[in-house]
Structure formats: structure tokens, C-alpha cells
Amino acid sequence: MTLICPDCSFRNSEVSFGGTIQERGERITLAFTSEEDLNRQVVKSDSATILIPSIEFEIPSTTQRGKISTVEGVLKTAIESMEQSQPDRLRLG
């Protein structure tokens, strides 16, 4: 659930987990057949790693906080993060 301030329109869709993390995680596999599938809502926990094997792409758990979003939203956040750090990666060569 996204919280939206009626006064300033600030949005917060972060999710805080109060319990302990399982010793073994859960693997969830999504299959996409259309662009519409990118609108699927997901709950991404702080400890979740997202893998897209077909393009050898990984979103480590440490790069995005827990939140409620769509598949597209999670991917856009990863892309924006990579774009912001691109000058640093180029400098390191």
C-alpha cells in the first residue's frame, strides 16, 4: 500500500518487515508473455535478489529497499541507479 500525503503529495511505498528472515529463502518465478505483465504488482523485501537469467541481469538485495511496486517499477529503479553511477564506473575503467 502506498501512503500519499494529502498536503504535499509525498509518496512512500516502502515495506518494513517486522519478523526474522527465513534461513532459506523462497524462489518465485514469473513468466512474461506480454508487455502488460510488467504491470504485475510485487512486494520486494529488503533481502530479495532479483535475477533475469535471459539477459544475465541481477538486482542484488542491497540495492533496493523493501517496497510495493510493479515489475516495471523495480526495473526502472535499477536502471536509474545504474545511470546515476555510470560516471563512477567509467572513471574506474
JSON list of C-alpha atoms in Angstrom, two decimals:
[
{"chain": "A", "resi": 1, "resn": "MET", "atom": "CA", "xyz": [0.00, 0.00, 0.00]},
{"chain": "A", "resi": 2, "resn": "THR", "atom": "CA", "xyz": [1.39, 3.37, -0.96]},
{"chain": "A", "resi": 3, "resn": "LEU", "atom": "CA", "xyz": [0.94, 6.20, 1.52]},
{"chain": "A", "resi": 4, "resn": "ILE", "atom": "CA", "xyz": [0.35, 9.63, -0.03]},
{"chain": "A", "resi": 5, "resn": "CYS", "atom": "CA", "xyz": [0.37, 12.87, 1.98]},
{"chain": "A", "resi": 6, "resn": "PRO", "atom": "CA", "xyz": [-2.73, 14.92, 1.06]},
{"chain": "A", "resi": 7, "resn": "ASP", "atom": "CA", "xyz": [-0.87, 18.18, 1.76]},
{"chain": "A", "resi": 8, "resn": "CYS", "atom": "CA", "xyz": [2.44, 17.79, -0.08]},
{"chain": "A", "resi": 9, "resn": "SER", "atom": "CA", "xyz": [1.78, 14.64, -2.22]},
{"chain": "A", "resi": 10, "resn": "PHE", "atom": "CA", "xyz": [4.83, 12.85, -0.73]},
{"chain": "A", "resi": 11, "resn": "ARG", "atom": "CA", "xyz": [4.64, 9.16, -1.63]},
{"chain": "A", "resi": 12, "resn": "ASN", "atom": "CA", "xyz": [6.03, 6.24, 0.36]},
{"chain": "A", "resi": 13, "resn": "SER", "atom": "CA", "xyz": [5.70, 2.65, -0.79]},
{"chain": "A", "resi": 14, "resn": "GLU", "atom": "CA", "xyz": [8.47, 1.15, 1.36]},
{"chain": "A", "resi": 15, "resn": "VAL", "atom": "CA", "xyz": [7.73, -2.06, 3.23]},
{"chain": "A", "resi": 16, "resn": "SER", "atom": "CA", "xyz": [9.19, -2.82, 6.66]},
{"chain": "A", "resi": 17, "resn": "PHE", "atom": "CA", "xyz": [9.31, -6.44, 7.76]},
{"chain": "A", "resi": 18, "resn": "GLY", "atom": "CA", "xyz": [9.00, -7.00, 11.49]},
{"chain": "A", "resi": 19, "resn": "GLY", "atom": "CA", "xyz": [9.85, -10.68, 11.66]},
{"chain": "A", "resi": 20, "resn": "THR", "atom": "CA", "xyz": [13.02, -12.64, 11.19]},
{"chain": "A", "resi": 21, "resn": "ILE", "atom": "CA", "xyz": [14.33, -13.67, 7.80]},
{"chain": "A", "resi": 22, "resn": "GLN", "atom": "CA", "xyz": [13.99, -17.36, 6.99]},
{"chain": "A", "resi": 23, "resn": "GLU", "atom": "CA", "xyz": [17.20, -19.34, 6.85]},
{"chain": "A", "resi": 24, "resn": "ARG", "atom": "CA", "xyz": [16.24, -20.45, 3.36]},
{"chain": "A", "resi": 25, "resn": "GLY", "atom": "CA", "xyz": [14.53, -18.06, 1.01]},
{"chain": "A", "resi": 26, "resn": "GLU", "atom": "CA", "xyz": [11.63, -18.63, -1.32]},
{"chain": "A", "resi": 27, "resn": "ARG", "atom": "CA", "xyz": [12.11, -18.73, -5.09]},
{"chain": "A", "resi": 28, "resn": "ILE", "atom": "CA", "xyz": [9.33, -17.15, -7.09]},
{"chain": "A", "resi": 29, "resn": "THR", "atom": "CA", "xyz": [9.45, -17.37, -10.88]},
{"chain": "A", "resi": 30, "resn": "LEU", "atom": "CA", "xyz": [7.47, -15.02, -13.10]},
{"chain": "A", "resi": 31, "resn": "ALA", "atom": "CA", "xyz": [6.93, -15.76, -16.78]},
{"chain": "A", "resi": 32, "resn": "PHE", "atom": "CA", "xyz": [6.14, -12.84, -19.07]},
{"chain": "A", "resi": 33, "resn": "THR", "atom": "CA", "xyz": [4.14, -13.25, -22.24]},
{"chain": "A", "resi": 34, "resn": "SER", "atom": "CA", "xyz": [3.22, -9.62, -22.89]},
{"chain": "A", "resi": 35, "resn": "GLU", "atom": "CA", "xyz": [4.23, -6.08, -22.01]},
{"chain": "A", "resi": 36, "resn": "GLU", "atom": "CA", "xyz": [1.13, -5.93, -19.83]},
{"chain": "A", "resi": 37, "resn": "ASP", "atom": "CA", "xyz": [2.80, -8.41, -17.45]},
{"chain": "A", "resi": 38, "resn": "LEU", "atom": "CA", "xyz": [5.23, -5.65, -16.39]},
{"chain": "A", "resi": 39, "resn": "ASN", "atom": "CA", "xyz": [2.29, -4.04, -14.55]},
{"chain": "A", "resi": 40, "resn": "ARG", "atom": "CA", "xyz": [2.11, -7.01, -12.17]},
{"chain": "A", "resi": 41, "resn": "GLN", "atom": "CA", "xyz": [2.32, -5.84, -8.55]},
{"chain": "A", "resi": 42, "resn": "VAL", "atom": "CA", "xyz": [5.12, -7.29, -6.43]},
{"chain": "A", "resi": 43, "resn": "VAL", "atom": "CA", "xyz": [6.25, -6.99, -2.83]},
{"chain": "A", "resi": 44, "resn": "LYS", "atom": "CA", "xyz": [10.05, -6.83, -2.85]},
{"chain": "A", "resi": 45, "resn": "SER", "atom": "CA", "xyz": [11.59, -7.49, 0.55]},
{"chain": "A", "resi": 46, "resn": "ASP", "atom": "CA", "xyz": [14.85, -5.95, 1.80]},
{"chain": "A", "resi": 47, "resn": "SER", "atom": "CA", "xyz": [16.54, -9.33, 1.39]},
{"chain": "A", "resi": 48, "resn": "ALA", "atom": "CA", "xyz": [15.21, -10.25, -2.09]},
{"chain": "A", "resi": 49, "resn": "THR", "atom": "CA", "xyz": [17.59, -10.65, -5.01]},
{"chain": "A", "resi": 50, "resn": "ILE", "atom": "CA", "xyz": [16.04, -10.41, -8.47]},
{"chain": "A", "resi": 51, "resn": "LEU", "atom": "CA", "xyz": [17.53, -12.42, -11.32]},
{"chain": "A", "resi": 52, "resn": "ILE", "atom": "CA", "xyz": [16.72, -12.20, -15.02]},
{"chain": "A", "resi": 53, "resn": "PRO", "atom": "CA", "xyz": [18.74, -15.09, -16.48]},
{"chain": "A", "resi": 54, "resn": "SER", "atom": "CA", "xyz": [17.83, -14.45, -20.13]},
{"chain": "A", "resi": 55, "resn": "ILE", "atom": "CA", "xyz": [19.81, -11.18, -20.11]},
{"chain": "A", "resi": 56, "resn": "GLU", "atom": "CA", "xyz": [22.24, -12.11, -17.30]},
{"chain": "A", "resi": 57, "resn": "PHE", "atom": "CA", "xyz": [20.91, -9.29, -15.10]},
{"chain": "A", "resi": 58, "resn": "GLU", "atom": "CA", "xyz": [20.85, -9.28, -11.30]},
{"chain": "A", "resi": 59, "resn": "ILE", "atom": "CA", "xyz": [19.42, -6.77, -8.85]},
{"chain": "A", "resi": 60, "resn": "PRO", "atom": "CA", "xyz": [21.19, -7.52, -5.54]},
{"chain": "A", "resi": 61, "resn": "SER", "atom": "CA", "xyz": [19.19, -7.25, -2.32]},
{"chain": "A", "resi": 62, "resn": "THR", "atom": "CA", "xyz": [21.39, -4.41, -1.08]},
{"chain": "A", "resi": 63, "resn": "THR", "atom": "CA", "xyz": [20.49, -2.05, -3.94]},
{"chain": "A", "resi": 64, "resn": "GLN", "atom": "CA", "xyz": [16.76, -1.62, -3.30]},
{"chain": "A", "resi": 65, "resn": "ARG", "atom": "CA", "xyz": [14.82, -1.41, -0.06]},
{"chain": "A", "resi": 66, "resn": "GLY", "atom": "CA", "xyz": [11.67, -3.38, 0.55]},
{"chain": "A", "resi": 67, "resn": "LYS", "atom": "CA", "xyz": [8.70, -1.89, -1.26]},
{"chain": "A", "resi": 68, "resn": "ILE", "atom": "CA", "xyz": [5.43, -2.48, -3.01]},
{"chain": "A", "resi": 69, "resn": "SER", "atom": "CA", "xyz": [5.78, -1.78, -6.71]},
{"chain": "A", "resi": 70, "resn": "THR", "atom": "CA", "xyz": [5.26, -3.28, -10.12]},
{"chain": "A", "resi": 71, "resn": "VAL", "atom": "CA", "xyz": [7.78, -5.36, -12.03]},
{"chain": "A", "resi": 72, "resn": "GLU", "atom": "CA", "xyz": [8.32, -2.33, -14.26]},
{"chain": "A", "resi": 73, "resn": "GLY", "atom": "CA", "xyz": [8.86, -0.09, -11.21]},
{"chain": "A", "resi": 74, "resn": "VAL", "atom": "CA", "xyz": [11.55, -2.38, -9.78]},
{"chain": "A", "resi": 75, "resn": "LEU", "atom": "CA", "xyz": [13.32, -2.48, -13.16]},
{"chain": "A", "resi": 76, "resn": "LYS", "atom": "CA", "xyz": [13.10, 1.31, -13.59]},
{"chain": "A", "resi": 77, "resn": "THR", "atom": "CA", "xyz": [14.64, 1.82, -10.14]},
{"chain": "A", "resi": 78, "resn": "ALA", "atom": "CA", "xyz": [17.53, -0.47, -11.10]},
{"chain": "A", "resi": 79, "resn": "ILE", "atom": "CA", "xyz": [18.07, 1.35, -14.40]},
{"chain": "A", "resi": 80, "resn": "GLU", "atom": "CA", "xyz": [18.01, 4.77, -12.72]},
{"chain": "A", "resi": 81, "resn": "SER", "atom": "CA", "xyz": [20.55, 3.56, -10.16]},
{"chain": "A", "resi": 82, "resn": "MET", "atom": "CA", "xyz": [22.87, 2.30, -12.91]},
{"chain": "A", "resi": 83, "resn": "GLU", "atom": "CA", "xyz": [22.53, 5.56, -14.85]},
{"chain": "A", "resi": 84, "resn": "GLN", "atom": "CA", "xyz": [23.42, 7.61, -11.76]},
{"chain": "A", "resi": 85, "resn": "SER", "atom": "CA", "xyz": [26.54, 5.56, -11.04]},
{"chain": "A", "resi": 86, "resn": "GLN", "atom": "CA", "xyz": [27.68, 5.32, -14.69]},
{"chain": "A", "resi": 87, "resn": "PRO", "atom": "CA", "xyz": [30.24, 8.17, -14.43]},
{"chain": "A", "resi": 88, "resn": "ASP", "atom": "CA", "xyz": [31.87, 6.42, -11.44]},
{"chain": "A", "resi": 89, "resn": "ARG", "atom": "CA", "xyz": [32.07, 3.09, -13.31]},
{"chain": "A", "resi": 90, "resn": "LEU", "atom": "CA", "xyz": [33.60, 4.80, -16.37]},
{"chain": "A", "resi": 91, "resn": "ARG", "atom": "CA", "xyz": [36.20, 6.52, -14.20]},
{"chain": "A", "resi": 92, "resn": "LEU", "atom": "CA", "xyz": [37.23, 3.19, -12.67]},
{"chain": "A", "resi": 93, "resn": "GLY", "atom": "CA", "xyz": [37.62, 1.85, -16.19]}
]
